[in-house]
Coordinates of N, CA, C and O in Angstrom, one line a residue:
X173 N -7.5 70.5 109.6 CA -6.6 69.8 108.7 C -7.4 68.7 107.9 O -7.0 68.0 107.0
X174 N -8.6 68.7 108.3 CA -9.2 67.9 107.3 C -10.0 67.7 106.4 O -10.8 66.8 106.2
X175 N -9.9 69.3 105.8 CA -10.4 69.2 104.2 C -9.5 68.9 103.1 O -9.7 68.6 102.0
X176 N -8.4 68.9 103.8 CA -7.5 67.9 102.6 C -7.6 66.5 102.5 O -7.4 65.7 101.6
X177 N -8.1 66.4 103.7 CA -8.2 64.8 103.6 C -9.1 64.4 103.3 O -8.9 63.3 102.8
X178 N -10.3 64.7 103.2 CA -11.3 65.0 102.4 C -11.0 64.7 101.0 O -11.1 63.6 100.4
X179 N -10.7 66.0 100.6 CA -10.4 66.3 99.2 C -9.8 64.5 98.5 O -10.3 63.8 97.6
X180 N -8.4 64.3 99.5 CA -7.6 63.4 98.8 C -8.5 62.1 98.9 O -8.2 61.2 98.2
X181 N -9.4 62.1 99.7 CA -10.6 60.8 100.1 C -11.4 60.7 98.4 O -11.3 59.7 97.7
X182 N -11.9 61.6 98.1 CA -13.1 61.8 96.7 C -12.4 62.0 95.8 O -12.9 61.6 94.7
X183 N -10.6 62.7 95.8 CA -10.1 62.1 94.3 C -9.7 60.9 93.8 O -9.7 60.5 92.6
X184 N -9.3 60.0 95.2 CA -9.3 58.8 95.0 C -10.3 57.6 94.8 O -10.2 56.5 94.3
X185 N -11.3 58.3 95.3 CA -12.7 57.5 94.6 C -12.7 58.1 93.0 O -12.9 57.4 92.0
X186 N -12.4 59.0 92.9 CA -12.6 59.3 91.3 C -12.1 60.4 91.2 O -12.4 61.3 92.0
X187 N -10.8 60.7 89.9 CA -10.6 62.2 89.7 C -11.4 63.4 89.4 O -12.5 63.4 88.7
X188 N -11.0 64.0 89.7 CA -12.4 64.9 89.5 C -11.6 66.8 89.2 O -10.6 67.2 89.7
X189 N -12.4 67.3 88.5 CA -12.4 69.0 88.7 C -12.9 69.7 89.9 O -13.8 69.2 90.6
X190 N -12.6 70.5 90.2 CA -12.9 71.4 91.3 C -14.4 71.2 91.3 O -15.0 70.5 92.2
X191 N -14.9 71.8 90.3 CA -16.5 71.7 90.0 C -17.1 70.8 90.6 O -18.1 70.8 91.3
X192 N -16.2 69.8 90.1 CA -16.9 68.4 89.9 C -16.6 67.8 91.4 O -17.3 66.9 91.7
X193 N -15.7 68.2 92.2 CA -15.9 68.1 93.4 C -16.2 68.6 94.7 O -16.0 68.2 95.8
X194 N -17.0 70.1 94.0 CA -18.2 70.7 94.5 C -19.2 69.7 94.7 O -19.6 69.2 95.8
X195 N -19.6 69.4 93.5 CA -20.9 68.8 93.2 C -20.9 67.5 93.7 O -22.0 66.9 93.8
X196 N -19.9 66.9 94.2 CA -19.9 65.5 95.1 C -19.4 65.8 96.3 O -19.0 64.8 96.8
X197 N -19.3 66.7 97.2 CA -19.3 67.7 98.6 C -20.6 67.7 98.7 O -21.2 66.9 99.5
X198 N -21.3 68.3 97.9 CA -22.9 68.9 98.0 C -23.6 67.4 97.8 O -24.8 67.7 97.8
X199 N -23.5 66.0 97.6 CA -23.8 65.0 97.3 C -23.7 63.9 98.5 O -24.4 63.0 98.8
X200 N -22.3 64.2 99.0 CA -22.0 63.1 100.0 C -21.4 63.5 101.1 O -22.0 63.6 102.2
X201 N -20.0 63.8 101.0 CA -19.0 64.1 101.9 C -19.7 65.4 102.3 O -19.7 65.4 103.6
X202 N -20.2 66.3 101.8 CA -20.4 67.4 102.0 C -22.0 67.5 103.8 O -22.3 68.4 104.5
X203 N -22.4 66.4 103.7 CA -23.6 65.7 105.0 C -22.5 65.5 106.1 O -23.0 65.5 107.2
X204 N -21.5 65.3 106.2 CA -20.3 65.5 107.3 C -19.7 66.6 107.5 O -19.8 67.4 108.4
X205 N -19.0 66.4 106.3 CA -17.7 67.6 106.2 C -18.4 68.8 105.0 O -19.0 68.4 104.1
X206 N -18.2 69.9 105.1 CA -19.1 70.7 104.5 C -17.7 71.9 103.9 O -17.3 72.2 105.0
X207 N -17.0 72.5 103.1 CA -16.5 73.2 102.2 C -17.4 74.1 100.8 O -18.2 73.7 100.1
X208 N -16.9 74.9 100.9 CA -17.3 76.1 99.7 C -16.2 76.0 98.8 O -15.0 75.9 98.9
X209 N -17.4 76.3 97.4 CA -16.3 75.9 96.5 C -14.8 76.8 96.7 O -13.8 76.2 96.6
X210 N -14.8 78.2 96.9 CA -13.8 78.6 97.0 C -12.7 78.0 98.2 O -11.6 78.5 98.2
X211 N -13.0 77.1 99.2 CA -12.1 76.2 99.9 C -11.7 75.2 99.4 O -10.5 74.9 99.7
X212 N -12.4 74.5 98.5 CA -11.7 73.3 97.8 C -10.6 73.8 96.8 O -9.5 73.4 96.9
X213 N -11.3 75.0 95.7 CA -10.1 75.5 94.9 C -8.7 75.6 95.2 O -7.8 75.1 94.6
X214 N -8.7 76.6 97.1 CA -8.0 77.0 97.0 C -6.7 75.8 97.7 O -5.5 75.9 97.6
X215 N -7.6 74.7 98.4 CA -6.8 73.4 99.3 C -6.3 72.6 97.9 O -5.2 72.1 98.0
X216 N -7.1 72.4 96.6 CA -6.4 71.9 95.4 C -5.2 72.5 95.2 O -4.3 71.7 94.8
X217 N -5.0 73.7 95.3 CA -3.6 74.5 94.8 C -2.7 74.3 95.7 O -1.5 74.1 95.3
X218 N -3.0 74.1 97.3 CA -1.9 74.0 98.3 C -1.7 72.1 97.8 O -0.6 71.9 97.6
X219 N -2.4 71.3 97.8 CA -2.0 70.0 97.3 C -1.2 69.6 96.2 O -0.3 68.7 96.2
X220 N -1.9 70.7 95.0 CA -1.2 70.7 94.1 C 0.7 70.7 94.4 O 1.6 70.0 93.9
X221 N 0.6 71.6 95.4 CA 1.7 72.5 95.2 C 2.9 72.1 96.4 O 4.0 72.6 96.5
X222 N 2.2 71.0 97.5 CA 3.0 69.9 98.1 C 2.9 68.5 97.3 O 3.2 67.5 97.9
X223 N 2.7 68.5 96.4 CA 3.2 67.4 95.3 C 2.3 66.0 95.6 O 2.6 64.9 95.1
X224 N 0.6 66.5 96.6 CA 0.3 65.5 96.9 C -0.7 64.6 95.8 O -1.1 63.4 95.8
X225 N -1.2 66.2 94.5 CA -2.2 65.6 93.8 C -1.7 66.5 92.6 O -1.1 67.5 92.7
X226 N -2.0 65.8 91.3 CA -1.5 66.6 90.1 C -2.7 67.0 88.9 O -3.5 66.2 88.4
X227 N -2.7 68.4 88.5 CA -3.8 68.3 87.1 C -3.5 67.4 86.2 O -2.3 67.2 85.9
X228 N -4.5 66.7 85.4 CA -4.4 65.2 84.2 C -3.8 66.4 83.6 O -3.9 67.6 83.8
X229 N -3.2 65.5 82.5 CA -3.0 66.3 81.1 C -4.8 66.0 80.1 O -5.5 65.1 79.9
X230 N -4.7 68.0 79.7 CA -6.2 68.2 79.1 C -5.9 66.9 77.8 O -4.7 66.4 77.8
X231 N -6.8 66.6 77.1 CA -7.2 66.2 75.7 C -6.5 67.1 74.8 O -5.7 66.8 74.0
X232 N -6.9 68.1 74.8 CA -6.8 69.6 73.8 C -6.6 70.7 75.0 O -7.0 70.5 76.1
X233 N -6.0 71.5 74.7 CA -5.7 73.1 75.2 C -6.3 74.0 75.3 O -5.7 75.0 74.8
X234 N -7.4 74.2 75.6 CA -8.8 74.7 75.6 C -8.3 76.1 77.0 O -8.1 75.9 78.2
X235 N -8.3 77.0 76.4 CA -8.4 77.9 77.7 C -9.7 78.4 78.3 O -10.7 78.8 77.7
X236 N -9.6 78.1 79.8 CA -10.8 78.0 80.4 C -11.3 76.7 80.5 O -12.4 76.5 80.9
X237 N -10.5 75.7 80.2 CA -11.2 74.4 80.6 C -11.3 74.0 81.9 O -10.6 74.5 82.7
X238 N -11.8 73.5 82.2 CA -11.6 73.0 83.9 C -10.5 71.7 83.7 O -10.3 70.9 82.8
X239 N -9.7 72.0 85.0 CA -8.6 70.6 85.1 C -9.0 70.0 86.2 O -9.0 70.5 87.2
X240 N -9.2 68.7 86.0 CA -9.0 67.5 86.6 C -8.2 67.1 87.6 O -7.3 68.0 87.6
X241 N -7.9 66.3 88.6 CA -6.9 66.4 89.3 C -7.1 64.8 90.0 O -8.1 64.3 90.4
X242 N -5.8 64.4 89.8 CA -5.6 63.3 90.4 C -4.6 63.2 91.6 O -3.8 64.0 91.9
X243 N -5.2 61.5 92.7 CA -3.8 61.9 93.6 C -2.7 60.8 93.4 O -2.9 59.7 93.0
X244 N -1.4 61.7 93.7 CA -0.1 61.2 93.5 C 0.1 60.2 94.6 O -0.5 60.3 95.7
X245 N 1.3 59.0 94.3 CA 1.6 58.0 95.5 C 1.9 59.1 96.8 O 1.0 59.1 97.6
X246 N 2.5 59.6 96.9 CA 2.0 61.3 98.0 C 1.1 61.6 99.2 O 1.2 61.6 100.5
X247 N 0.0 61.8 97.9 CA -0.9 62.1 98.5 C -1.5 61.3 99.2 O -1.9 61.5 100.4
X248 N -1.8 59.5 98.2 CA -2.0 58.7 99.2 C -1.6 57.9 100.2 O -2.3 57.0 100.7
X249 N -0.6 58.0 100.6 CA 0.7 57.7 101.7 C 0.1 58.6 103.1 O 0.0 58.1 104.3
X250 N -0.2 60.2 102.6 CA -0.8 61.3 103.3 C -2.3 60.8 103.8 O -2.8 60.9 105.0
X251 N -2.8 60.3 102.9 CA -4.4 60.3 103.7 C -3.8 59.0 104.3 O -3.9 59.3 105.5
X252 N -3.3 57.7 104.1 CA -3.6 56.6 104.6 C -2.8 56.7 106.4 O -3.0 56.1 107.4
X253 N -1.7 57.8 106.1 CA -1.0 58.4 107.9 C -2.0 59.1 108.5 O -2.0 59.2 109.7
X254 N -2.9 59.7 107.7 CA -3.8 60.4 108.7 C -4.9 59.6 109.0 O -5.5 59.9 110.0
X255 N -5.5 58.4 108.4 CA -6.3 57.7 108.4 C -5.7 56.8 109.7 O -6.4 56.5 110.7
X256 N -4.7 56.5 109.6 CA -4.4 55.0 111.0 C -3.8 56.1 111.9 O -3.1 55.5 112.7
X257 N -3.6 57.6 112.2 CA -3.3 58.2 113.3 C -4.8 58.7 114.3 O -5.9 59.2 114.0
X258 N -4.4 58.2 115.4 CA -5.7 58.6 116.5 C -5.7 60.2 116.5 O -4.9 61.0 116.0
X259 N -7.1 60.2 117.2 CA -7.3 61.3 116.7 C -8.7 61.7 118.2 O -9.8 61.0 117.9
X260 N -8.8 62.4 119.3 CA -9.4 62.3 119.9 C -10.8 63.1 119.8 O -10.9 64.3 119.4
X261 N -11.4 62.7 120.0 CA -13.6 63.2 119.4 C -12.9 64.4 120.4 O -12.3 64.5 121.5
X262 N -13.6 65.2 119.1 CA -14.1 67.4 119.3 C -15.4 67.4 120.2 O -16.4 66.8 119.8
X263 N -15.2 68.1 121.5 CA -16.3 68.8 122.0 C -17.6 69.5 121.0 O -17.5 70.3 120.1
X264 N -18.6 68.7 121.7 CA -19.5 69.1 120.2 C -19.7 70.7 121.0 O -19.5 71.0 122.2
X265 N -20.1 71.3 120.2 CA -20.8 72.6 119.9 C -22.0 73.0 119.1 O -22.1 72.6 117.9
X266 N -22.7 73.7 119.7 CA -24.1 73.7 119.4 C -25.0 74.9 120.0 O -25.5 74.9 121.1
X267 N -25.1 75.8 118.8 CA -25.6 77.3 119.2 C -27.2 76.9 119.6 O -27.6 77.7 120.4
X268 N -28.0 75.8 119.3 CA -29.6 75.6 119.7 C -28.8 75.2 121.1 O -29.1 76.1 121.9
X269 N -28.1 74.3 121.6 CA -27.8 73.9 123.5 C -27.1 75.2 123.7 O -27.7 75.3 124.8
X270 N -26.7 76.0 123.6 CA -26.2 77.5 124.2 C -27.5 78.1 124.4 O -27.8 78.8 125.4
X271 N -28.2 77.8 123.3 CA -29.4 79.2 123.2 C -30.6 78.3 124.7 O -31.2 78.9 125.5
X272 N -30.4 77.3 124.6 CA -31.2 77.3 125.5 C -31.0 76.9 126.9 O -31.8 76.5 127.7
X273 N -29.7 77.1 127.0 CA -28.9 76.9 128.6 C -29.3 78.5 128.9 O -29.7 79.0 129.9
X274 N -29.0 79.2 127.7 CA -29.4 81.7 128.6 C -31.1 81.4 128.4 O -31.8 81.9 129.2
X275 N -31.7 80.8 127.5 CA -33.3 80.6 127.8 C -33.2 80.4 129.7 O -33.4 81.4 130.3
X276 N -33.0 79.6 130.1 CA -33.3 78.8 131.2 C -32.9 80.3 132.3 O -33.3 80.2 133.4
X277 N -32.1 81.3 132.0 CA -31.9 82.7 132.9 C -32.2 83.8 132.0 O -31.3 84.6 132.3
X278 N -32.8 84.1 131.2 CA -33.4 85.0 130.5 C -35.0 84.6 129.8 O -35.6 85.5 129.2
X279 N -35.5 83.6 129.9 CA -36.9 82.9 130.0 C -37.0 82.5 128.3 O -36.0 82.8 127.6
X280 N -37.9 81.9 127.8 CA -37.5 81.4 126.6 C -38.8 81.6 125.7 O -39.5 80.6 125.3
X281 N -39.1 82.7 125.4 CA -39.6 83.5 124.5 C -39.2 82.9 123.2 O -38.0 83.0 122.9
X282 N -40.1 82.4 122.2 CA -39.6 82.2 120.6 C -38.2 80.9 120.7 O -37.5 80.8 119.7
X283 N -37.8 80.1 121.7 CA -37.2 79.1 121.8 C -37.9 78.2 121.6 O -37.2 77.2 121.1
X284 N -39.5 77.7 121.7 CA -39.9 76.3 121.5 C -40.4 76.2 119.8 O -40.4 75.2 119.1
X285 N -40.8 77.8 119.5 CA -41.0 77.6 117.9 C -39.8 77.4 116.9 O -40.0 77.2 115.7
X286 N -38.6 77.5 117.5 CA -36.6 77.1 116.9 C -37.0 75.5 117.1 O -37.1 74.8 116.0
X287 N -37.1 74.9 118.1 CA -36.9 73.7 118.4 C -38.3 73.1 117.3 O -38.2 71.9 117.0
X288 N -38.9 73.5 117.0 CA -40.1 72.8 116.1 C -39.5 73.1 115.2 O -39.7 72.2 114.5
X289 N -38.6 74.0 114.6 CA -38.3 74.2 113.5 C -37.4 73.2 113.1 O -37.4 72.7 111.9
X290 N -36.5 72.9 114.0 CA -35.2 72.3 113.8 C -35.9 70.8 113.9 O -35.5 70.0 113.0
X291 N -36.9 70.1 114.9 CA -37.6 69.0 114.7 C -38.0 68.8 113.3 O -37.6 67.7 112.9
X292 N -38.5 69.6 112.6 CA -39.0 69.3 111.2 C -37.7 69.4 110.3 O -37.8 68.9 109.2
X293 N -36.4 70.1 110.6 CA -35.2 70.0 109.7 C -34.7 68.4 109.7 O -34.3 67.6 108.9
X294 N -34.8 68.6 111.1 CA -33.9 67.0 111.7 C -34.4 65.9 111.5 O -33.8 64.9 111.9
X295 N -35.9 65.7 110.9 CA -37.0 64.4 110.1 C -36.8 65.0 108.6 O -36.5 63.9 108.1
X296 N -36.7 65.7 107.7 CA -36.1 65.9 107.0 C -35.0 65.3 106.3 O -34.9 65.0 105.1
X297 N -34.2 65.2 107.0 CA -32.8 65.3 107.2 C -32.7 63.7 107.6 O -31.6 63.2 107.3
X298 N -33.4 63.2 108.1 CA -33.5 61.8 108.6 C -34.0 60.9 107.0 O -33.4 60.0 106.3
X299 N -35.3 61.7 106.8 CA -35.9 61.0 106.0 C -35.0 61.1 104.5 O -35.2 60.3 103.5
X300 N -34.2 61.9 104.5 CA -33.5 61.6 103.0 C -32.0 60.8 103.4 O -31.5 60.2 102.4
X301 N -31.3 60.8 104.5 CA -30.3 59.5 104.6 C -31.0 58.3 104.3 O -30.5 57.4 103.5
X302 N -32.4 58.1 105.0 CA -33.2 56.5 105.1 C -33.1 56.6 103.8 O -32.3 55.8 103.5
X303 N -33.6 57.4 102.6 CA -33.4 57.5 101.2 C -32.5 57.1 100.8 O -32.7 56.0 100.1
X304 N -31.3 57.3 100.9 CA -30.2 56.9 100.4 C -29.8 55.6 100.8 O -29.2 54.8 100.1
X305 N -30.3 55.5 102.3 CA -29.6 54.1 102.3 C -30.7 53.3 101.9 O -30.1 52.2 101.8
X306 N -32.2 53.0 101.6 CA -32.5 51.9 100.4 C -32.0 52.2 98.7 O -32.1 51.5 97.7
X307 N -31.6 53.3 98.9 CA -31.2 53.8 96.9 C -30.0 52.8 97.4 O -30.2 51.7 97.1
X308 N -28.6 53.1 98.2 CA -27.0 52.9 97.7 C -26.8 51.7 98.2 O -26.0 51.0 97.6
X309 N -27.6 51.3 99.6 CA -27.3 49.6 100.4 C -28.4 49.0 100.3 O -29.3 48.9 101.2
X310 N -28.5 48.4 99.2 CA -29.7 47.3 99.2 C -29.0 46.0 99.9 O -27.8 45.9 100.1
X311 N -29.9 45.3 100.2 CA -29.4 44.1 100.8 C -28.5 43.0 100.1 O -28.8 42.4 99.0
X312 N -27.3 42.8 100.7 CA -26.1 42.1 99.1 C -25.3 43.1 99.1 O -24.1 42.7 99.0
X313 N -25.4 43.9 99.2 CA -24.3 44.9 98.7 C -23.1 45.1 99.8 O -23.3 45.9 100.7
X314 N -22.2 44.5 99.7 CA -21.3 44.2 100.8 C -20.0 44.1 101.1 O -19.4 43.6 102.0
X315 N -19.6 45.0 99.7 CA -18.2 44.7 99.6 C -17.6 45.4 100.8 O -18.4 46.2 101.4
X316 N -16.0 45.3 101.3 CA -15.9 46.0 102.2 C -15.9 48.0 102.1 O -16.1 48.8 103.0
X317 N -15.5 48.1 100.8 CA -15.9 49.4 100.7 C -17.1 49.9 101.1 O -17.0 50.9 101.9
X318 N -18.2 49.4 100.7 CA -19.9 49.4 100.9 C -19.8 49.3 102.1 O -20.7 50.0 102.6
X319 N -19.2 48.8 103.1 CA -19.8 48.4 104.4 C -19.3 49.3 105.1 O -20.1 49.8 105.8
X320 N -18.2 49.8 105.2 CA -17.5 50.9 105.3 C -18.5 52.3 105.2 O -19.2 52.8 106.2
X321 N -18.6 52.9 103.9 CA -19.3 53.9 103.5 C -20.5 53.8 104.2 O -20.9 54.8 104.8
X322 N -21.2 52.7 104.1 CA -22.6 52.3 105.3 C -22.4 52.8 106.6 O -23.0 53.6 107.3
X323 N -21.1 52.3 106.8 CA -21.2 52.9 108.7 C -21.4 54.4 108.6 O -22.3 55.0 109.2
X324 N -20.2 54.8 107.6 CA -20.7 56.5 107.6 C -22.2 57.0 107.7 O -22.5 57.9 108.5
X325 N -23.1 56.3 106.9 CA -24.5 56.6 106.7 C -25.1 56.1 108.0 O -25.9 56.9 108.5
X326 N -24.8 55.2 108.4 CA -25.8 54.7 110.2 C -25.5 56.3 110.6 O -26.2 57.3 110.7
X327 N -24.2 56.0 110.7 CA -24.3 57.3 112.1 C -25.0 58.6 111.6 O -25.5 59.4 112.4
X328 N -25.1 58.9 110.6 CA -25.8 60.1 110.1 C -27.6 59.8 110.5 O -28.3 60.7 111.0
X329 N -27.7 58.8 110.3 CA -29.3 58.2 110.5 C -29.2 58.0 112.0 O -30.1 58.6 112.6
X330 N -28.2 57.3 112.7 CA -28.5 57.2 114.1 C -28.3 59.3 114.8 O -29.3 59.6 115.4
X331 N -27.6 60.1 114.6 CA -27.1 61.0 114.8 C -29.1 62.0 114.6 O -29.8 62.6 115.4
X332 N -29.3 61.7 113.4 CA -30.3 62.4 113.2 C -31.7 61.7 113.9 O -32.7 62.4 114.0
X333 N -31.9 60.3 114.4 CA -32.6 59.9 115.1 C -32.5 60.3 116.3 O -33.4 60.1 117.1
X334 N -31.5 60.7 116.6 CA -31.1 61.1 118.2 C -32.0 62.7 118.1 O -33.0 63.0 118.8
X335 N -31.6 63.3 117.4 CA -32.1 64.9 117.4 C -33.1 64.9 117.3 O -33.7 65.9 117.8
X336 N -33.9 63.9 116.5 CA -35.6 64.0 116.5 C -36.2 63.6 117.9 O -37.1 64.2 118.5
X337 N -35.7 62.6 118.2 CA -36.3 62.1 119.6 C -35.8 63.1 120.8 O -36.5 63.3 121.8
X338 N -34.6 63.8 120.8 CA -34.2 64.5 121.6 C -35.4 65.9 121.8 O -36.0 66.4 122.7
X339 N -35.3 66.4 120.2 CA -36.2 67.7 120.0 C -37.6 66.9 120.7 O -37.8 67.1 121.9
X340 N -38.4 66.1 120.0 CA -39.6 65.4 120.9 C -39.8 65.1 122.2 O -40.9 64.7 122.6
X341 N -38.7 65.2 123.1 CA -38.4 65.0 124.7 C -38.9 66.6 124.9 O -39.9 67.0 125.6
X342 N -37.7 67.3 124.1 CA -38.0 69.1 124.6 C -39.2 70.0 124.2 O -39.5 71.1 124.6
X343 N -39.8 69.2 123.4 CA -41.0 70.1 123.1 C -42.1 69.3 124.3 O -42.8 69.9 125.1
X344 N -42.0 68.3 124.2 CA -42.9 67.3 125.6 C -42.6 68.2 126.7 O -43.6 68.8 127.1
X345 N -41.0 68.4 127.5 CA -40.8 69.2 128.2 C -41.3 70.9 128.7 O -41.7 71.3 129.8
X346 N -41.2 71.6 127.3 CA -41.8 72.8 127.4 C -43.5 72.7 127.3 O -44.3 73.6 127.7
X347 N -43.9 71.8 126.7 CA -45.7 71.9 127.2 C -46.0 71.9 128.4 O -47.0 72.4 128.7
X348 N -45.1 71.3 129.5 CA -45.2 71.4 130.5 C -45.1 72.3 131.7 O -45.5 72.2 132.8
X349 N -44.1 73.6 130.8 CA -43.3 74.6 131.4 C -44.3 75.2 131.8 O -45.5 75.0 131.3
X350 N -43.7 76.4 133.1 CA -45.3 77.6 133.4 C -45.3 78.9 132.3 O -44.3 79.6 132.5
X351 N -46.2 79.3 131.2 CA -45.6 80.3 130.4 C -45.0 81.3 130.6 O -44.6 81.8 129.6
X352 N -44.5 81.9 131.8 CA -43.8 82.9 132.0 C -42.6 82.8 132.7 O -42.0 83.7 133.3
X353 N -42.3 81.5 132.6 CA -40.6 80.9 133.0 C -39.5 81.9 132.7 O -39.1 82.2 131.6
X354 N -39.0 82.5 134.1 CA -37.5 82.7 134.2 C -38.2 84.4 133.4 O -37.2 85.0 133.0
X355 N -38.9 84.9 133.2 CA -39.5 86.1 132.5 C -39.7 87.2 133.8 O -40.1 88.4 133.6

């Protein structure tokens, strides 16, 4: 249920087109919550069509133009119930901790070069939030919106510091393994 809320989160930062809220998925929200353009299209039409968000009126009548979409008092009534309703943390899941709980009874062949792989996604991945947060939170910048949107970004930075240091525990670990573990 919560790519609507999503959705109604980034039109109310700014109206936007479908497109146009591709391209700000793929920019921000999208480092959390992740949708394809054809899920946004098609959650705009079910919003549209519970009366939570409405297409602007075009300029001119352009067929084929892209429409715009704003949210209705509705919509935001909708995100701000789903925002103050609890909501209890999802069992995480995670095909690299599967893959390497059947490593540990099937021996783990081509598992320590995944975990190097994913070490260098997960500094990657680190090193462009730390990016963002000197580009968007310089120091001063503090309104409560900003501090807000910040926390979002720690935990992405704390979350991605965890996996690097975690992968650097497990590759420490498997140097130590006997090569023909569980084989």
């Amino acid at each position: 249920m919560s790519l609507p809320h999503a959705i109604l989160t980034a039109l109310l930062e700014k109206p936007s087109s479908g497109l146009e809220l591709t391209r700000r998925f793929d920019r921000s929200i999208g480092y959390f919550w992740s949708a394809t353009h054809q899920q946004i299209y098609r959650e705009l039409g079910k919003l549209e069509a519970d009366g939570l968000i409405r297409a602007l009126p075009a300029e001119q009548p352009v067929r084929g133009q892209k429409k715009s979409y704003e949210v209705l008092p509705a919509g935001r009534a909708e995100l701000a119930r789903w925002t103050a309703a609890a909501q209890d943390p999802r069992p995480h899941r995670d095909p690299l901790l599967l893959r390497l709980r059947a490593a540990a009874v099937v021996g783990t062949e081509g598992i320590e070069a995944d975990l190097r792989r994913h070490l260098d996604l997960h500094r990657l991945q680190l090193a462009e939030y730390e990016e963002i947060e000197r580009r968007d939170f310089p120091p001063g910048k503090d309104s409560p919106q900003d501090r807000v949107q910040h926390l979002v970004l720690r935990a992405g930075i704390d979350l991605e510091t965890f996996w690097t240091r975690w992968l650097e525990q497990a590759l420490e670990e498997f140097a130590e393994l006997p090569t023909e573990q569980g084989q």
